Amino acid sequence: MKKVIRGLAVLSVVSLLVFLAGCGGGEKPQSSGGAQQKQEEKVIKMGVLAPLTGNIATFGQEQKNAVEMRVKEINDAGGILGYKIKLFVEDDENKPEMAATVTQKLINEGVSVIIGGMSSSSTMSAAPIAQRAKVLMISPWSTNPKATSAGNYIFRACFSDDFQGAVQARYAVEKLGAKRIAQLLDVSNDGSKGQGEVFQKVAKELGAEMVAVESFSGGDKDFKAQLTKIKGQNPQLLDLPSYYAEDALIAKQARELGLNIPLLGGDGNDSADLFTIGGSAIEGFVITNHYSSDDPRPEVQEFRKKYESTYKAVPGAGAALSYDAVTLYKLAVEKAGVVENEKVRDALEGLKDVNLITAPKFSFDANRNGVKGAAILEAKGGKWVFKDYVNP
């Protein structure tokens, strides 16, 4: 009997120890971080689709710089509705196929919004992917009229070429008096094609004759064959609705061939590299652009001062538009009062008369295009000089 009692006592002690061990081993006390680091930090994931390499890498670097600068300002001020922004930057190389690939990568990372692309071709390739995922895409700089056509989650912070191409054509015909116009455009780029087609249409409507329309592909270096054909038609003006890397070479080669007529172009030429490559051949070149860094508004000069201090360069339109794109997202989230994309999308679409770096009054039209004016700039002494401003 004593053996039985002793055995029961031992069994009870063992059972008690097992019970106590079970109570202590199930959940460990939380660390001083508290409540799983206070329910984890509230974060909005923002993707950046940027051409950091390729033929418009200057614009991609401006985009990255300005987005990082604006996000730092927002985060340092407490974020948006208490959410901090975390950036995910991808290089699309200004290639449509790469833009599609890295857009899917950003979506897989869980981004809520993508700032990009910086060319119409990249945006038009990436936009259907973002639309299917209901991820917001705000392109700083895609001017082809079809760039937002993929759906209601695709926006642009700039005007479209329906506006820009028309402004250029009116300036050529009405301000410069050109009646015989030639054009040399990049058929590999949707932005160049869209801008060029609108220019042709409006110029003809205004009574001008398109005496020559020649083409090239992005990355080409020799344009003398096209320029020789153009010269043979005796044009009074040459329209260049393309990008700085090629247009700078076109300007040099045109002057070498004795084609000394006014040059008119678009926003794709707003790069210091245009002057570096083109040298004195760029003098007098007139372009339409999204803003002027010489705009005297205090917010523009504060932006310029901070950008120059941080990056040791004057911010071009690519920087200003990218900065504005982040601001537009911030304003939409604040207006929505929540971070859910459907509500933010509705709020973004409803923004009206917003004061931005590139426009004192910015709104979206029914197709989510930016409604804003255009600056007219002229190349003088190795820099852009403000000439005029055209309201929408």
mmCIF file of C-alpha atoms in Angstrom:
data_model
loop_
_atom_site.group_PDB
_atom_site.id
_atom_site.type_symbol
_atom_site.label_atom_id
_atom_site.label_comp_id
_atom_site.label_asym_id
_atom_site.label_seq_id
_atom_site.Cartn_x
_atom_site.Cartn_y
_atom_site.Cartn_z
ATOM 1 C CA MET A 1 0.000 0.000 0.000
ATOM 2 C CA LYS A 2 2.837 2.361 0.870
ATOM 3 C CA LYS A 3 4.380 1.601 -2.523
ATOM 4 C CA VAL A 4 1.113 2.517 -4.236
ATOM 5 C CA ILE A 5 0.808 5.802 -2.289
ATOM 6 C CA ARG A 6 4.441 6.619 -2.947
ATOM 7 C CA GLY A 7 3.932 5.920 -6.670
ATOM 8 C CA LEU A 8 0.854 8.136 -6.806
ATOM 9 C CA ALA A 9 2.735 10.937 -5.083
ATOM 10 C CA VAL A 10 5.579 10.750 -7.590
ATOM 11 C CA LEU A 11 3.087 10.685 -10.477
ATOM 12 C CA SER A 12 1.324 13.768 -9.078
ATOM 13 C CA VAL A 13 4.570 15.696 -8.772
ATOM 14 C CA VAL A 14 5.564 14.798 -12.344
ATOM 15 C CA SER A 15 2.126 15.784 -13.653
ATOM 16 C CA LEU A 16 2.311 19.103 -11.838
ATOM 17 C CA LEU A 17 5.738 19.853 -13.306
ATOM 18 C CA VAL A 18 4.506 19.008 -16.814
ATOM 19 C CA PHE A 19 1.460 21.239 -16.313
ATOM 20 C CA LEU A 20 3.579 24.148 -15.103
ATOM 21 C CA ALA A 21 6.015 23.709 -17.969
ATOM 22 C CA GLY A 22 3.109 23.763 -20.411
ATOM 23 C CA CYS A 23 1.754 26.988 -18.936
ATOM 24 C CA GLY A 24 5.112 28.733 -19.170
ATOM 25 C CA GLY A 25 6.125 27.507 -22.616
ATOM 26 C CA GLY A 26 3.061 28.353 -24.731
ATOM 27 C CA GLU A 27 3.587 32.102 -25.188
ATOM 28 C CA LYS A 28 6.613 34.097 -24.280
ATOM 29 C CA PRO A 29 6.166 37.537 -22.748
ATOM 30 C CA GLN A 30 6.205 40.317 -25.355
ATOM 31 C CA SER A 31 9.347 42.361 -25.639
ATOM 32 C CA SER A 32 9.447 46.047 -24.798
ATOM 33 C CA GLY A 33 8.692 46.706 -28.512
ATOM 34 C CA GLY A 34 5.070 46.170 -27.495
ATOM 35 C CA ALA A 35 2.097 44.794 -29.435
ATOM 36 C CA GLN A 36 4.199 43.360 -32.272
ATOM 37 C CA GLN A 37 6.072 46.617 -32.690
ATOM 38 C CA LYS A 38 2.874 48.568 -32.137
ATOM 39 C CA GLN A 39 0.863 46.591 -34.713
ATOM 40 C CA GLU A 40 3.750 47.038 -37.164
ATOM 41 C CA GLU A 41 4.618 50.392 -38.689
ATOM 42 C CA LYS A 42 1.890 51.740 -40.986
ATOM 43 C CA VAL A 43 3.394 51.801 -44.476
ATOM 44 C CA ILE A 44 2.243 52.713 -47.980
ATOM 45 C CA LYS A 45 4.320 50.931 -50.611
ATOM 46 C CA MET A 46 5.036 53.207 -53.574
ATOM 47 C CA GLY A 47 6.636 51.919 -56.764
ATOM 48 C CA VAL A 48 8.782 54.029 -59.077
ATOM 49 C CA LEU A 49 9.004 53.024 -62.747
ATOM 50 C CA ALA A 50 12.020 54.961 -64.028
ATOM 51 C CA PRO A 51 14.362 54.844 -67.062
ATOM 52 C CA LEU A 52 17.563 54.886 -65.017
ATOM 53 C CA THR A 53 19.495 53.564 -68.010
ATOM 54 C CA GLY A 54 18.901 53.904 -71.737
ATOM 55 C CA ASN A 55 18.454 56.885 -74.035
ATOM 56 C CA ILE A 56 16.493 59.069 -71.561
ATOM 57 C CA ALA A 57 18.389 58.172 -68.385
ATOM 58 C CA THR A 58 18.663 61.871 -67.511
ATOM 59 C CA PHE A 59 14.891 61.970 -67.067
ATOM 60 C CA GLY A 60 14.921 58.775 -65.010
ATOM 61 C CA GLN A 61 17.490 60.181 -62.609
ATOM 62 C CA GLU A 62 15.490 63.400 -62.255
ATOM 63 C CA GLN A 63 12.392 61.328 -61.553
ATOM 64 C CA LYS A 64 14.112 59.243 -58.878
ATOM 65 C CA ASN A 65 15.662 62.318 -57.257
ATOM 66 C CA ALA A 66 12.407 64.262 -57.082
ATOM 67 C CA VAL A 67 10.316 61.337 -55.840
ATOM 68 C CA GLU A 68 12.836 60.594 -53.097
ATOM 69 C CA MET A 69 12.946 64.270 -52.119
ATOM 70 C CA ARG A 70 9.156 64.578 -51.936
ATOM 71 C CA VAL A 71 8.734 61.301 -50.053
ATOM 72 C CA LYS A 72 11.334 62.375 -47.497
ATOM 73 C CA GLU A 73 9.449 65.640 -46.968
ATOM 74 C CA ILE A 74 6.191 63.744 -46.439
ATOM 75 C CA ASN A 75 7.695 61.129 -44.119
ATOM 76 C CA ASP A 76 9.579 63.740 -42.084
ATOM 77 C CA ALA A 77 6.263 65.561 -41.575
ATOM 78 C CA GLY A 78 4.579 62.435 -40.199
ATOM 79 C CA GLY A 79 3.515 60.685 -43.387
ATOM 80 C CA ILE A 80 0.029 60.549 -44.908
ATOM 81 C CA LEU A 81 -2.734 59.803 -42.383
ATOM 82 C CA GLY A 82 0.016 58.416 -40.175
ATOM 83 C CA TYR A 83 1.358 56.109 -42.905
ATOM 84 C CA LYS A 84 4.998 56.380 -43.965
ATOM 85 C CA ILE A 85 5.856 55.842 -47.638
ATOM 86 C CA LYS A 86 8.290 53.068 -48.550
ATOM 87 C CA LEU A 87 9.789 53.283 -52.034
ATOM 88 C CA PHE A 88 10.449 50.445 -54.476
ATOM 89 C CA VAL A 89 12.446 51.701 -57.487
ATOM 90 C CA GLU A 90 12.773 49.752 -60.743
ATOM 91 C CA ASP A 91 14.648 50.577 -63.965
ATOM 92 C CA ASP A 92 12.544 50.087 -67.106
ATOM 93 C CA GLU A 93 15.463 51.112 -69.392
ATOM 94 C CA ASN A 94 12.852 53.031 -71.451
ATOM 95 C CA LYS A 95 11.938 49.702 -73.073
ATOM 96 C CA PRO A 96 8.245 48.715 -73.214
ATOM 97 C CA GLU A 97 8.917 45.031 -72.559
ATOM 98 C CA MET A 98 11.062 45.839 -69.517
ATOM 99 C CA ALA A 99 8.421 48.274 -68.254
ATOM 100 C CA ALA A 100 5.848 45.478 -68.306
ATOM 101 C CA THR A 101 8.176 43.075 -66.486
ATOM 102 C CA VAL A 102 9.165 45.412 -63.663
ATOM 103 C CA THR A 103 5.600 46.693 -63.257
ATOM 104 C CA GLN A 104 4.519 43.144 -62.479
ATOM 105 C CA LYS A 105 7.458 42.891 -60.078
ATOM 106 C CA LEU A 106 6.304 46.049 -58.275
ATOM 107 C CA ILE A 107 2.765 44.688 -58.050
ATOM 108 C CA ASN A 108 4.127 41.440 -56.604
ATOM 109 C CA GLU A 109 5.895 43.569 -53.975
ATOM 110 C CA GLY A 110 2.478 44.870 -52.952
ATOM 111 C CA VAL A 111 2.714 48.506 -54.052
ATOM 112 C CA SER A 112 -0.459 50.611 -53.912
ATOM 113 C CA VAL A 113 0.691 53.196 -56.433
ATOM 114 C CA ILE A 114 3.316 53.448 -59.172
ATOM 115 C CA ILE A 115 4.920 56.768 -60.100
ATOM 116 C CA GLY A 116 5.793 56.243 -63.759
ATOM 117 C CA GLY A 117 6.524 55.694 -66.496
ATOM 118 C CA MET A 118 8.520 58.548 -67.890
ATOM 119 C CA SER A 119 7.758 57.819 -71.539
ATOM 120 C CA SER A 120 4.516 57.047 -73.313
ATOM 121 C CA SER A 121 5.841 53.733 -74.633
ATOM 122 C CA SER A 122 6.731 52.484 -71.151
ATOM 123 C CA THR A 123 3.471 53.692 -69.643
ATOM 124 C CA MET A 124 1.322 52.208 -72.390
ATOM 125 C CA SER A 125 3.047 48.849 -71.926
ATOM 126 C CA ALA A 126 2.779 48.872 -68.127
ATOM 127 C CA ALA A 127 -0.663 50.445 -67.695
ATOM 128 C CA PRO A 128 -2.825 47.397 -68.567
ATOM 129 C CA ILE A 129 -0.952 45.372 -65.930
ATOM 130 C CA ALA A 130 -1.520 48.020 -63.258
ATOM 131 C CA GLN A 131 -5.162 48.405 -64.298
ATOM 132 C CA ARG A 132 -5.866 44.670 -63.964
ATOM 133 C CA ALA A 133 -4.355 44.695 -60.476
ATOM 134 C CA LYS A 134 -6.223 47.912 -59.536
ATOM 135 C CA VAL A 135 -2.928 49.550 -58.676
ATOM 136 C CA LEU A 136 -2.837 53.296 -59.226
ATOM 137 C CA MET A 137 -0.392 54.558 -61.830
ATOM 138 C CA ILE A 138 0.447 58.267 -62.018
ATOM 139 C CA SER A 139 2.733 58.971 -64.945
ATOM 140 C CA PRO A 140 4.751 62.150 -64.495
ATOM 141 C CA TRP A 141 5.595 62.409 -68.166
ATOM 142 C CA SER A 142 3.673 60.423 -70.793
ATOM 143 C CA THR A 143 2.127 62.734 -73.352
ATOM 144 C CA ASN A 144 0.739 60.359 -75.988
ATOM 145 C CA PRO A 145 -3.050 60.911 -76.048
ATOM 146 C CA LYS A 146 -3.622 57.164 -75.534
ATOM 147 C CA ALA A 147 -1.379 56.866 -72.456
ATOM 148 C CA THR A 148 -4.272 56.753 -69.959
ATOM 149 C CA SER A 149 -6.619 54.658 -72.092
ATOM 150 C CA ALA A 150 -5.936 51.364 -70.276
ATOM 151 C CA GLY A 151 -8.476 52.231 -67.591
ATOM 152 C CA ASN A 152 -9.597 54.292 -64.646
ATOM 153 C CA TYR A 153 -6.557 53.570 -62.427
ATOM 154 C CA ILE A 154 -4.176 55.252 -64.899
ATOM 155 C CA PHE A 155 -3.489 59.001 -64.509
ATOM 156 C CA ARG A 156 -0.917 61.487 -65.783
ATOM 157 C CA ALA A 157 0.496 64.557 -64.056
ATOM 158 C CA CYS A 158 1.199 66.258 -67.386
ATOM 159 C CA PHE A 159 -0.747 67.540 -70.361
ATOM 160 C CA SER A 160 -1.208 65.298 -73.381
ATOM 161 C CA ASP A 161 0.033 65.860 -76.906
ATOM 162 C CA ASP A 162 -3.474 66.782 -77.998
ATOM 163 C CA PHE A 163 -2.621 70.018 -76.189
ATOM 164 C CA GLN A 164 1.167 70.178 -76.616
ATOM 165 C CA GLY A 165 1.233 69.347 -80.327
ATOM 166 C CA ALA A 166 -1.432 71.962 -80.980
ATOM 167 C CA VAL A 167 0.499 74.608 -79.005
ATOM 168 C CA GLN A 168 3.623 73.873 -81.054
ATOM 169 C CA ALA A 169 1.768 74.069 -84.359
ATOM 170 C CA ARG A 170 0.102 77.364 -83.466
ATOM 171 C CA TYR A 171 3.450 78.799 -82.358
ATOM 172 C CA ALA A 172 5.108 77.691 -85.608
ATOM 173 C CA VAL A 173 2.429 79.120 -87.874
ATOM 174 C CA GLU A 174 1.098 82.110 -85.949
ATOM 175 C CA LYS A 175 4.186 83.313 -84.043
ATOM 176 C CA LEU A 176 7.001 82.304 -86.384
ATOM 177 C CA GLY A 177 5.041 82.668 -89.628
ATOM 178 C CA ALA A 178 6.110 79.273 -90.992
ATOM 179 C CA LYS A 179 4.097 78.105 -94.006
ATOM 180 C CA ARG A 180 6.412 75.330 -95.236
ATOM 181 C CA ILE A 181 7.239 72.948 -92.403
ATOM 182 C CA ALA A 182 9.344 69.781 -92.185
ATOM 183 C CA GLN A 183 9.284 67.220 -89.393
ATOM 184 C CA LEU A 184 11.726 64.539 -88.235
ATOM 185 C CA LEU A 185 10.273 62.187 -85.625
ATOM 186 C CA ASP A 186 11.110 58.981 -83.742
ATOM 187 C CA VAL A 187 8.777 56.236 -85.005
ATOM 188 C CA SER A 188 9.972 53.855 -82.275
ATOM 189 C CA ASN A 189 8.488 56.068 -79.554
ATOM 190 C CA ASP A 190 4.762 56.556 -78.949
ATOM 191 C CA GLY A 191 5.289 59.983 -77.412
ATOM 192 C CA SER A 192 7.150 61.283 -80.444
ATOM 193 C CA LYS A 193 4.617 59.794 -82.856
ATOM 194 C CA GLY A 194 1.632 61.174 -80.963
ATOM 195 C CA GLN A 195 3.092 64.661 -80.655
ATOM 196 C CA GLY A 196 4.160 64.681 -84.291
ATOM 197 C CA GLU A 197 0.778 63.559 -85.602
ATOM 198 C CA VAL A 198 -1.095 66.244 -83.657
ATOM 199 C CA PHE A 199 1.385 68.877 -84.878
ATOM 200 C CA GLN A 200 0.846 67.834 -88.501
ATOM 201 C CA LYS A 201 -2.939 67.923 -88.191
ATOM 202 C CA VAL A 202 -3.138 71.348 -86.531
ATOM 203 C CA ALA A 203 -0.459 72.915 -88.758
ATOM 204 C CA LYS A 204 -2.438 71.879 -91.850
ATOM 205 C CA GLU A 205 -5.657 73.222 -90.326
ATOM 206 C CA LEU A 206 -3.877 76.556 -89.856
ATOM 207 C CA GLY A 207 -2.917 76.666 -93.530
ATOM 208 C CA ALA A 208 0.684 75.426 -93.377
ATOM 209 C CA GLU A 209 2.084 72.743 -95.673
ATOM 210 C CA MET A 210 4.013 69.745 -94.314
ATOM 211 C CA VAL A 211 6.598 69.615 -97.100
ATOM 212 C CA ALA A 212 8.531 66.691 -95.554
ATOM 213 C CA VAL A 213 7.910 64.166 -92.779
ATOM 214 C CA GLU A 214 10.955 61.966 -92.160
ATOM 215 C CA SER A 215 11.591 59.409 -89.416
ATOM 216 C CA PHE A 216 14.228 57.560 -87.392
ATOM 217 C CA SER A 217 14.396 55.113 -84.481
ATOM 218 C CA GLY A 218 15.573 55.939 -80.973
ATOM 219 C CA GLY A 219 19.311 55.395 -80.602
ATOM 220 C CA ASP A 220 20.140 56.363 -84.192
ATOM 221 C CA LYS A 221 23.202 58.600 -84.613
ATOM 222 C CA ASP A 222 23.295 59.559 -88.292
ATOM 223 C CA PHE A 223 20.443 61.672 -89.664
ATOM 224 C CA LYS A 224 22.139 63.194 -92.705
ATOM 225 C CA ALA A 225 20.114 61.215 -95.251
ATOM 226 C CA GLN A 226 16.810 62.420 -93.795
ATOM 227 C CA LEU A 227 18.103 65.978 -93.382
ATOM 228 C CA THR A 228 19.329 66.088 -96.976
ATOM 229 C CA LYS A 229 15.826 65.155 -98.180
ATOM 230 C CA ILE A 230 14.330 67.782 -95.888
ATOM 231 C CA LYS A 231 16.711 70.482 -97.116
ATOM 232 C CA GLY A 232 15.693 69.725 -100.690
ATOM 233 C CA GLN A 233 12.106 70.736 -99.890
ATOM 234 C CA ASN A 234 13.106 74.269 -98.763
ATOM 235 C CA PRO A 235 11.207 74.275 -95.453
ATOM 236 C CA GLN A 236 10.964 77.369 -93.275
ATOM 237 C CA LEU A 237 10.988 75.413 -89.994
ATOM 238 C CA LEU A 238 11.986 71.960 -88.718
ATOM 239 C CA ASP A 239 9.792 70.329 -86.063
ATOM 240 C CA LEU A 240 11.510 67.815 -83.739
ATOM 241 C CA PRO A 241 8.958 66.085 -81.474
ATOM 242 C CA SER A 242 11.465 63.642 -79.988
ATOM 243 C CA TYR A 243 14.088 63.342 -77.210
ATOM 244 C CA TYR A 244 17.253 65.260 -76.410
ATOM 245 C CA ALA A 245 19.839 62.581 -77.297
ATOM 246 C CA GLU A 246 18.736 62.368 -80.929
ATOM 247 C CA ASP A 247 17.489 65.934 -81.382
ATOM 248 C CA ALA A 248 20.856 67.361 -80.289
ATOM 249 C CA LEU A 249 22.600 65.343 -82.991
ATOM 250 C CA ILE A 250 19.936 66.318 -85.528
ATOM 251 C CA ALA A 251 20.523 70.001 -84.752
ATOM 252 C CA LYS A 252 24.303 69.631 -85.190
ATOM 253 C CA GLN A 253 24.008 67.709 -88.445
ATOM 254 C CA ALA A 254 21.376 70.116 -89.808
ATOM 255 C CA ARG A 255 23.738 73.044 -89.271
ATOM 256 C CA GLU A 256 26.619 71.105 -90.834
ATOM 257 C CA LEU A 257 24.471 70.584 -93.951
ATOM 258 C CA GLY A 258 23.635 74.291 -94.101
ATOM 259 C CA LEU A 259 20.043 73.809 -92.971
ATOM 260 C CA ASN A 260 19.898 76.992 -90.934
ATOM 261 C CA ILE A 261 16.180 77.293 -90.224
ATOM 262 C CA PRO A 262 14.341 77.612 -86.885
ATOM 263 C CA LEU A 263 14.065 74.424 -84.816
ATOM 264 C CA LEU A 264 10.947 73.714 -82.770
ATOM 265 C CA GLY A 265 10.498 70.805 -80.377
ATOM 266 C CA GLY A 266 8.749 69.463 -77.336
ATOM 267 C CA ASP A 267 9.217 68.584 -73.704
ATOM 268 C CA GLY A 268 11.507 65.646 -74.480
ATOM 269 C CA ASN A 269 14.327 68.127 -75.052
ATOM 270 C CA ASP A 270 14.350 69.545 -71.531
ATOM 271 C CA SER A 271 17.750 68.198 -70.536
ATOM 272 C CA ALA A 272 21.145 69.762 -69.902
ATOM 273 C CA ASP A 273 22.546 66.978 -72.101
ATOM 274 C CA LEU A 274 20.899 68.633 -75.111
ATOM 275 C CA PHE A 275 23.323 71.553 -74.741
ATOM 276 C CA THR A 276 26.292 69.301 -73.977
ATOM 277 C CA ILE A 277 25.740 67.201 -77.097
ATOM 278 C CA GLY A 278 24.446 69.884 -79.447
ATOM 279 C CA GLY A 279 26.674 72.796 -78.480
ATOM 280 C CA SER A 280 26.123 76.013 -80.426
ATOM 281 C CA ALA A 281 23.716 74.274 -82.830
ATOM 282 C CA ILE A 282 21.077 74.406 -80.088
ATOM 283 C CA GLU A 283 21.074 78.213 -79.887
ATOM 284 C CA GLY A 284 17.607 79.547 -80.711
ATOM 285 C CA PHE A 285 15.897 76.133 -80.412
ATOM 286 C CA VAL A 286 12.341 76.710 -79.092
ATOM 287 C CA ILE A 287 10.420 74.059 -77.132
ATOM 288 C CA THR A 288 7.137 73.606 -75.321
ATOM 289 C CA ASN A 289 7.526 72.416 -71.748
ATOM 290 C CA HIS A 290 5.580 71.668 -68.581
ATOM 291 C CA TYR A 291 7.158 74.375 -66.462
ATOM 292 C CA SER A 292 10.015 76.825 -66.222
ATOM 293 C CA SER A 293 12.502 76.725 -63.359
ATOM 294 C CA ASP A 294 12.469 80.539 -63.620
ATOM 295 C CA ASP A 295 8.789 80.692 -62.622
ATOM 296 C CA PRO A 296 8.787 83.334 -59.840
ATOM 297 C CA ARG A 297 6.120 81.648 -57.702
ATOM 298 C CA PRO A 298 7.591 81.093 -54.197
ATOM 299 C CA GLU A 299 6.798 77.364 -54.169
ATOM 300 C CA VAL A 300 8.650 76.876 -57.459
ATOM 301 C CA GLN A 301 11.721 78.738 -56.266
ATOM 302 C CA GLU A 302 11.712 76.852 -52.951
ATOM 303 C CA PHE A 303 11.518 73.558 -54.862
ATOM 304 C CA ARG A 304 14.358 74.649 -57.156
ATOM 305 C CA LYS A 305 16.519 75.786 -54.243
ATOM 306 C CA LYS A 306 16.070 72.518 -52.345
ATOM 307 C CA TYR A 307 16.636 70.346 -55.431
ATOM 308 C CA GLU A 308 19.773 72.265 -56.417
ATOM 309 C CA SER A 309 21.099 72.048 -52.868
ATOM 310 C CA THR A 310 20.499 68.300 -52.713
ATOM 311 C CA TYR A 311 21.447 67.194 -56.231
ATOM 312 C CA LYS A 312 23.673 70.050 -57.509
ATOM 313 C CA ALA A 313 21.586 70.533 -60.652
ATOM 314 C CA VAL A 314 18.723 72.715 -61.860
ATOM 315 C CA PRO A 315 15.517 70.640 -61.787
ATOM 316 C CA GLY A 316 14.033 70.078 -65.219
ATOM 317 C CA ALA A 317 10.448 69.247 -66.075
ATOM 318 C CA GLY A 318 11.034 65.564 -65.293
ATOM 319 C CA ALA A 319 11.892 66.425 -61.705
ATOM 320 C CA ALA A 320 9.043 68.905 -61.267
ATOM 321 C CA LEU A 321 6.426 66.570 -62.751
ATOM 322 C CA SER A 322 7.616 63.633 -60.627
ATOM 323 C CA TYR A 323 7.474 65.766 -57.490
ATOM 324 C CA ASP A 324 3.940 66.802 -58.462
ATOM 325 C CA ALA A 325 2.879 63.192 -59.083
ATOM 326 C CA VAL A 326 3.727 62.263 -55.488
ATOM 327 C CA THR A 327 1.926 65.380 -54.239
ATOM 328 C CA LEU A 328 -1.196 64.417 -56.196
ATOM 329 C CA TYR A 329 -1.216 60.979 -54.561
ATOM 330 C CA LYS A 330 -0.768 62.544 -51.115
ATOM 331 C CA LEU A 331 -3.652 64.958 -51.680
ATOM 332 C CA ALA A 332 -5.893 62.136 -52.903
ATOM 333 C CA VAL A 333 -5.222 59.953 -49.846
ATOM 334 C CA GLU A 334 -5.883 62.888 -47.545
ATOM 335 C CA LYS A 335 -9.099 63.697 -49.399
ATOM 336 C CA ALA A 336 -10.230 60.057 -49.264
ATOM 337 C CA GLY A 337 -9.397 59.778 -45.561
ATOM 338 C CA VAL A 338 -8.336 56.156 -46.115
ATOM 339 C CA VAL A 339 -5.565 54.341 -48.012
ATOM 340 C CA GLU A 340 -7.770 51.824 -49.856
ATOM 341 C CA ASN A 341 -7.049 52.199 -53.556
ATOM 342 C CA GLU A 342 -10.639 52.380 -54.793
ATOM 343 C CA LYS A 343 -11.402 55.334 -52.506
ATOM 344 C CA VAL A 344 -8.067 57.000 -53.288
ATOM 345 C CA ARG A 345 -8.716 56.572 -57.017
ATOM 346 C CA ASP A 346 -12.073 58.335 -56.688
ATOM 347 C CA ALA A 347 -10.490 61.167 -54.707
ATOM 348 C CA LEU A 348 -7.632 61.540 -57.202
ATOM 349 C CA GLU A 349 -10.035 61.820 -60.117
ATOM 350 C CA GLY A 350 -11.937 64.545 -58.285
ATOM 351 C CA LEU A 351 -8.983 66.864 -57.586
ATOM 352 C CA LYS A 352 -9.600 70.345 -59.004
ATOM 353 C CA ASP A 353 -7.536 73.544 -59.258
ATOM 354 C CA VAL A 354 -4.618 72.127 -57.247
ATOM 355 C CA ASN A 355 -1.551 74.339 -56.818
ATOM 356 C CA LEU A 356 1.492 72.361 -58.000
ATOM 357 C CA ILE A 357 5.080 73.110 -58.962
ATOM 358 C CA THR A 358 4.277 72.819 -62.671
ATOM 359 C CA ALA A 359 0.927 74.628 -62.560
ATOM 360 C CA PRO A 360 -0.820 77.132 -60.300
ATOM 361 C CA LYS A 361 -4.119 75.403 -61.158
ATOM 362 C CA PHE A 362 -4.134 71.705 -62.018
ATOM 363 C CA SER A 363 -7.142 69.443 -62.578
ATOM 364 C CA PHE A 364 -7.862 66.076 -64.200
ATOM 365 C CA ASP A 365 -10.207 65.863 -67.169
ATOM 366 C CA ALA A 366 -12.679 63.028 -67.771
ATOM 367 C CA ASN A 367 -9.884 60.821 -69.163
ATOM 368 C CA ARG A 368 -7.534 61.455 -66.209
ATOM 369 C CA ASN A 369 -5.248 63.748 -68.223
ATOM 370 C CA GLY A 370 -3.644 66.736 -66.588
ATOM 371 C CA VAL A 371 -5.278 70.037 -67.494
ATOM 372 C CA LYS A 372 -2.543 72.665 -67.235
ATOM 373 C CA GLY A 373 -0.732 75.267 -69.304
ATOM 374 C CA ALA A 374 2.494 75.015 -71.298
ATOM 375 C CA ALA A 375 5.656 77.083 -71.041
ATOM 376 C CA ILE A 376 7.497 78.215 -74.180
ATOM 377 C CA LEU A 377 11.282 78.145 -73.694
ATOM 378 C CA GLU A 378 14.158 79.220 -75.948
ATOM 379 C CA ALA A 379 17.762 78.011 -75.857
ATOM 380 C CA LYS A 380 20.061 80.954 -75.173
ATOM 381 C CA GLY A 381 23.655 80.838 -73.988
ATOM 382 C CA GLY A 382 23.542 77.169 -73.042
ATOM 383 C CA LYS A 383 20.325 77.237 -71.022
ATOM 384 C CA TRP A 384 16.564 77.505 -71.401
ATOM 385 C CA VAL A 385 15.058 80.987 -71.167
ATOM 386 C CA PHE A 386 11.354 81.534 -70.527
ATOM 387 C CA LYS A 387 9.513 83.166 -73.460
ATOM 388 C CA ASP A 388 5.779 82.709 -72.979
ATOM 389 C CA TYR A 389 3.038 80.732 -71.237
ATOM 390 C CA VAL A 390 0.011 79.218 -72.981
ATOM 391 C CA ASN A 391 -3.081 78.482 -70.897
ATOM 392 C CA PRO A 392 -5.138 75.341 -71.545
#
